[in-house]
């Protein structure tokens, strides 16, 4: 019970951190008498790892104690020294960790190093909770891709906009506020050229009193030009294209593709920049391309209490040839938001499997 209690506290410490491309990690150090003598969490790249923060707080009281950490202590040299070596040097007698690190630079090596030094190692305590703390990290380290969330709003009869392109507002204020909370948890928000031109979005978090980091805006451009009078240039977006372009701002990211940027190549380029939690907010063209490419892992649908009453524009562009072609999703959460409904679903797990 004490192992679970201390690891639960470590998970709590790590929960609010924004660390990508590094993992969210929390640590609690307990001395030989059972007293908590150190706590910490990793704040981000270049900052001390959670174990080091806890060791620093504990000082000599770490000797003979137990370190509770949400992820396997690292075994490689990066911007900071290996945590496994530091735990051994501090005389920690026991390490309890939730889950093995899928990063190939560690991947069991940290635990093996601890065991070879005579440290007792316990793994698998609250493993499911630890992976749920940072699913994008585990998804990326196992697949090489960011965890892509497809977010959209539609009517009860499945239309995201009318034939004239109008879509404001399908959902009410409560659902729109929830979408901003979802956006606040993302590293990047992606739209295509159509949404960029027609909606002139800012792709930022606009919640009362919000002071946290803003997601990186990303524009995926095919053959269309990028108008210079759009508000998004003020936020220095990443612009993904297959060809060189003159831009009024932001950073050009060149990827392969047949006129339009390949979704898989785009995702790998975003992950290479440390953007592991990525949300697609683009229209049906971009969403359809990314869906067919198999890069979407998760979805959040906001179903507004409206009936379009006819054929407008559906969430995904493309052909639905037969019921056998439909993908099976795992619905994770359904809740009411005012008069609307929010549905969260998964189509790929953290290993990238459907």
XYZ file of C-alpha atoms in Angstrom:
354
model
C 0.000 0.000 0.000
C 2.821 2.428 0.786
C 4.373 1.772 -2.651
C 1.103 2.736 -4.325
C 0.637 5.773 -2.083
C 4.100 7.170 -2.790
C 3.895 6.494 -6.537
C 0.491 8.174 -6.629
C 2.146 11.239 -5.113
C 4.916 11.069 -7.737
C 2.283 10.986 -10.478
C 0.568 13.977 -8.910
C 3.826 15.937 -8.898
C 4.425 15.295 -12.595
C 0.878 15.855 -13.827
C 1.081 19.569 -14.625
C 4.530 19.651 -16.218
C 5.098 20.574 -19.886
C 8.247 18.665 -20.783
C 8.079 17.444 -24.378
C 10.073 16.066 -26.052
C 11.096 14.739 -22.628
C 8.680 12.690 -20.512
C 6.653 13.904 -17.565
C 8.277 12.313 -14.506
C 7.698 12.677 -10.787
C 9.723 11.237 -7.893
C 9.353 10.760 -4.149
C 12.247 9.712 -1.911
C 11.529 7.950 1.386
C 14.254 7.291 3.976
C 14.840 3.973 5.759
C 12.332 4.898 8.492
C 9.555 5.533 5.971
C 9.612 9.338 6.115
C 9.410 11.372 2.898
C 12.684 13.278 2.602
C 12.581 14.472 -0.998
C 10.158 15.171 -3.815
C 10.539 16.496 -7.321
C 9.415 16.532 -10.920
C 11.065 17.224 -14.251
C 10.248 20.738 -15.462
C 11.501 20.412 -19.030
C 14.494 19.939 -21.349
C 17.761 20.952 -19.745
C 16.255 21.003 -16.265
C 17.176 18.452 -13.554
C 15.359 15.157 -13.751
C 12.791 14.324 -11.081
C 15.104 11.915 -9.270
C 17.846 14.523 -9.059
C 15.476 17.092 -7.553
C 14.393 14.605 -4.907
C 17.996 13.552 -4.180
C 19.065 17.171 -3.810
C 16.315 17.815 -1.281
C 17.093 14.647 0.688
C 20.874 15.047 0.860
C 22.516 12.361 3.001
C 19.113 11.080 4.113
C 18.828 9.345 0.739
C 21.235 6.587 1.828
C 19.347 3.368 2.529
C 16.085 4.898 1.295
C 13.564 4.102 -1.442
C 13.096 6.156 -4.581
C 9.609 6.121 -6.100
C 9.659 7.328 -9.690
C 7.000 7.228 -12.399
C 9.428 6.207 -15.163
C 12.567 4.079 -15.244
C 15.642 6.151 -14.254
C 17.646 7.037 -17.344
C 20.928 5.337 -18.160
C 22.275 7.664 -20.865
C 24.156 10.939 -20.875
C 22.088 13.810 -22.253
C 21.896 17.356 -20.984
C 22.021 15.836 -17.500
C 23.952 12.823 -16.126
C 22.319 9.365 -15.903
C 19.900 9.193 -12.977
C 20.656 5.498 -12.412
C 24.295 6.358 -11.659
C 23.274 9.160 -9.293
C 20.896 6.898 -7.365
C 23.653 4.336 -6.918
C 26.141 6.991 -5.796
C 23.630 8.344 -3.268
C 23.260 4.924 -1.677
C 19.566 4.449 -2.457
C 18.688 0.876 -1.462
C 15.431 0.397 -3.346
C 13.804 1.834 -6.457
C 10.098 1.436 -7.233
C 9.092 2.529 -10.711
C 5.818 2.410 -12.563
C 6.971 1.586 -16.072
C 10.065 0.862 -18.148
C 11.205 3.715 -20.361
C 10.494 2.921 -24.046
C 13.246 5.323 -25.146
C 15.837 3.049 -26.834
C 18.653 4.923 -25.050
C 17.367 3.517 -21.751
C 14.781 0.738 -22.386
C 15.643 -1.399 -19.373
C 19.292 -0.360 -19.139
C 18.619 1.903 -16.163
C 16.930 -0.876 -14.204
C 19.672 -3.351 -15.159
C 22.342 -0.926 -13.942
C 20.564 -0.513 -10.604
C 20.173 -4.260 -10.116
C 23.822 -4.914 -10.951
C 24.790 -2.446 -8.222
C 22.722 -4.331 -5.655
C 19.746 -1.986 -5.609
C 16.386 -3.694 -5.129
C 14.129 -2.836 -8.083
C 10.338 -3.119 -8.217
C 8.499 -2.322 -11.457
C 4.930 -2.266 -12.722
C 3.345 -0.378 -9.821
C 0.612 1.913 -11.244
C 1.939 1.307 -14.759
C -1.362 2.088 -16.475
C -1.671 5.387 -14.618
C 1.910 6.318 -15.496
C 1.335 5.793 -19.220
C -1.924 7.748 -19.017
C 0.042 10.627 -17.488
C 1.932 11.185 -20.748
C 0.500 9.085 -23.601
C 2.139 11.213 -26.288
C 5.623 10.425 -24.960
C 5.005 6.669 -24.948
C 3.331 6.789 -28.357
C 6.263 8.691 -29.866
C 8.998 6.526 -28.371
C 7.240 3.380 -29.598
C 6.176 4.556 -33.054
C 8.369 7.539 -33.924
C 5.214 9.598 -34.463
C 3.468 12.217 -32.378
C 0.144 11.338 -30.787
C -2.276 12.941 -33.235
C -5.704 14.013 -31.997
C -8.407 14.827 -34.526
C -10.761 17.465 -33.116
C -13.970 18.482 -34.848
C -17.480 19.777 -34.206
C -20.514 18.516 -36.104
C -24.280 18.574 -36.100
C -26.414 15.683 -34.882
C -26.730 14.527 -38.493
C -22.988 14.589 -39.087
C -22.186 17.859 -40.875
C -19.234 20.081 -39.932
C -20.375 23.023 -42.033
C -22.944 24.113 -44.568
C -22.281 24.041 -48.298
C -21.420 27.748 -48.177
C -18.646 26.961 -45.684
C -20.366 28.535 -42.666
C -19.979 26.648 -39.384
C -20.130 29.197 -36.535
C -21.400 28.148 -34.143
C -22.311 24.453 -34.264
C -21.659 24.064 -30.533
C -22.318 26.271 -27.518
C -19.986 28.187 -25.247
C -19.327 25.309 -22.834
C -18.183 22.978 -25.609
C -16.032 25.698 -27.153
C -14.376 26.375 -23.785
C -13.646 22.659 -23.441
C -12.036 22.689 -26.892
C -9.732 25.473 -25.705
C -8.817 23.392 -22.648
C -7.979 20.533 -24.997
C -5.901 22.902 -27.117
C -4.030 24.030 -23.993
C -2.710 20.481 -23.521
C -1.281 20.299 -27.042
C 2.227 20.978 -28.291
C 0.940 21.952 -31.734
C -2.318 22.644 -33.580
C -2.476 21.897 -37.319
C -4.712 23.333 -40.047
C -4.678 23.141 -43.809
C -4.652 25.968 -46.312
C -8.446 26.007 -46.624
C -9.023 26.638 -42.938
C -6.116 29.082 -42.799
C -7.561 31.184 -45.620
C -11.289 30.914 -44.883
C -11.338 31.106 -41.073
C -8.275 33.275 -40.378
C -7.668 31.351 -37.117
C -5.189 32.188 -34.374
C -4.978 28.611 -33.066
C -4.241 29.861 -29.560
C -5.759 29.189 -26.147
C -8.264 31.826 -25.141
C -9.479 30.956 -21.669
C -10.090 33.504 -18.898
C -6.923 33.882 -16.832
C -4.925 31.345 -18.856
C -1.174 31.939 -18.424
C 0.229 28.643 -19.697
C 2.189 27.909 -22.864
C 0.519 28.278 -26.244
C 0.569 25.456 -28.792
C 2.737 25.905 -31.863
C 0.547 26.784 -34.874
C 1.154 24.679 -37.993
C -0.112 25.343 -41.518
C -0.006 22.532 -44.076
C 0.152 24.049 -47.572
C -0.445 22.197 -50.801
C -0.717 24.128 -54.038
C -2.379 27.166 -52.434
C -0.595 30.366 -51.567
C -0.360 31.692 -48.026
C -1.987 35.163 -47.852
C 0.111 37.702 -45.985
C -2.843 39.378 -44.273
C -3.781 36.529 -41.909
C -3.510 36.895 -38.130
C -1.612 33.637 -37.676
C 1.615 35.174 -38.990
C 1.809 37.125 -35.723
C 2.363 33.794 -33.957
C 5.293 32.647 -36.157
C 3.742 29.408 -37.407
C 5.474 26.399 -38.850
C 4.556 26.153 -42.529
C 4.790 22.653 -43.986
C 5.253 22.468 -47.738
C 6.822 20.297 -50.422
C 8.391 23.300 -52.166
C 10.340 26.414 -51.296
C 8.135 29.433 -50.590
C 8.513 33.068 -49.654
C 6.661 33.574 -46.393
C 5.700 36.739 -44.523
C 6.715 35.061 -41.261
C 7.164 31.789 -39.451
C 9.412 28.870 -40.391
C 9.253 26.794 -43.557
C 9.389 23.022 -43.055
C 10.034 21.073 -46.239
C 8.733 17.511 -46.446
C 8.165 14.990 -49.201
C 4.837 14.663 -50.945
C 3.107 14.679 -54.302
C 2.201 18.360 -54.370
C 0.620 18.102 -50.944
C 2.750 17.330 -47.871
C 2.750 13.644 -46.980
C 1.010 13.234 -43.580
C 3.525 10.689 -42.291
C 6.459 12.882 -43.290
C 4.750 15.908 -41.736
C 4.212 14.080 -38.452
C 7.822 12.939 -38.314
C 8.992 16.503 -38.977
C 6.834 17.803 -36.115
C 8.086 15.092 -33.754
C 11.679 15.982 -34.669
C 10.929 19.460 -33.302
C 9.745 18.018 -29.995
C 6.035 18.377 -30.805
C 4.605 15.102 -29.512
C 0.989 16.071 -28.722
C -0.438 17.280 -32.021
C -4.035 18.233 -32.756
C -5.533 18.418 -36.242
C -8.166 21.138 -36.429
C -8.127 21.476 -40.179
C -11.141 20.869 -42.384
C -12.304 17.678 -44.107
C -9.555 17.703 -46.755
C -6.656 17.692 -44.305
C -8.454 15.421 -41.820
C -9.281 12.953 -44.600
C -5.669 12.833 -45.790
C -4.337 12.270 -42.290
C -7.006 9.659 -41.567
C -6.223 7.656 -44.695
C -2.497 7.891 -43.921
C -3.126 6.199 -40.571
C -1.471 8.866 -38.416
C -4.543 9.810 -36.352
C -4.568 7.969 -33.033
C -7.259 9.768 -31.069
C -10.371 11.816 -31.689
C -12.533 14.299 -29.833
C -15.890 15.026 -31.436
C -18.153 17.814 -30.228
C -21.700 17.054 -31.336
C -23.830 20.179 -31.342
C -27.536 20.054 -30.624
C -28.402 21.108 -34.164
C -29.735 19.241 -37.177
C -28.464 20.422 -40.541
C -31.367 18.803 -42.353
C -29.440 17.962 -45.475
C -26.092 17.299 -47.070
C -23.481 19.884 -46.171
C -19.805 19.087 -45.555
C -18.922 15.919 -43.578
C -15.954 15.639 -41.153
C -13.785 13.613 -43.557
C -13.331 14.079 -47.269
C -13.243 10.839 -49.204
C -15.393 7.863 -50.154
C -17.099 5.460 -47.748
C -17.369 2.446 -50.082
C -18.760 -0.201 -47.706
C -19.390 -0.899 -44.030
C -16.370 -3.229 -44.057
C -14.181 -0.176 -44.713
C -15.221 1.476 -41.439
C -12.622 1.533 -38.652
C -13.545 0.322 -35.182
C -12.923 2.939 -32.491
C -12.695 2.566 -28.736
C -14.937 5.153 -27.088
C -13.190 6.348 -23.936
C -15.476 9.098 -22.674
C -18.891 10.592 -23.369
C -20.172 13.629 -21.518
C -22.678 16.448 -21.824
C -21.420 20.013 -22.208
C -24.348 22.334 -21.904
C -26.701 21.215 -24.637
C -23.941 19.476 -26.611
C -22.105 16.154 -26.303
C -18.363 15.484 -26.209
C -17.150 12.058 -27.421
C -13.537 10.993 -26.988
C -12.289 7.912 -28.807
C -9.091 6.062 -29.678
C -8.260 4.335 -32.947
C -4.627 3.492 -32.158
C -2.983 2.511 -28.877
C 0.377 3.756 -27.536
C 2.083 1.084 -29.659
C 0.466 2.487 -32.812
C -1.803 -0.552 -33.248
C -5.422 -0.311 -34.302
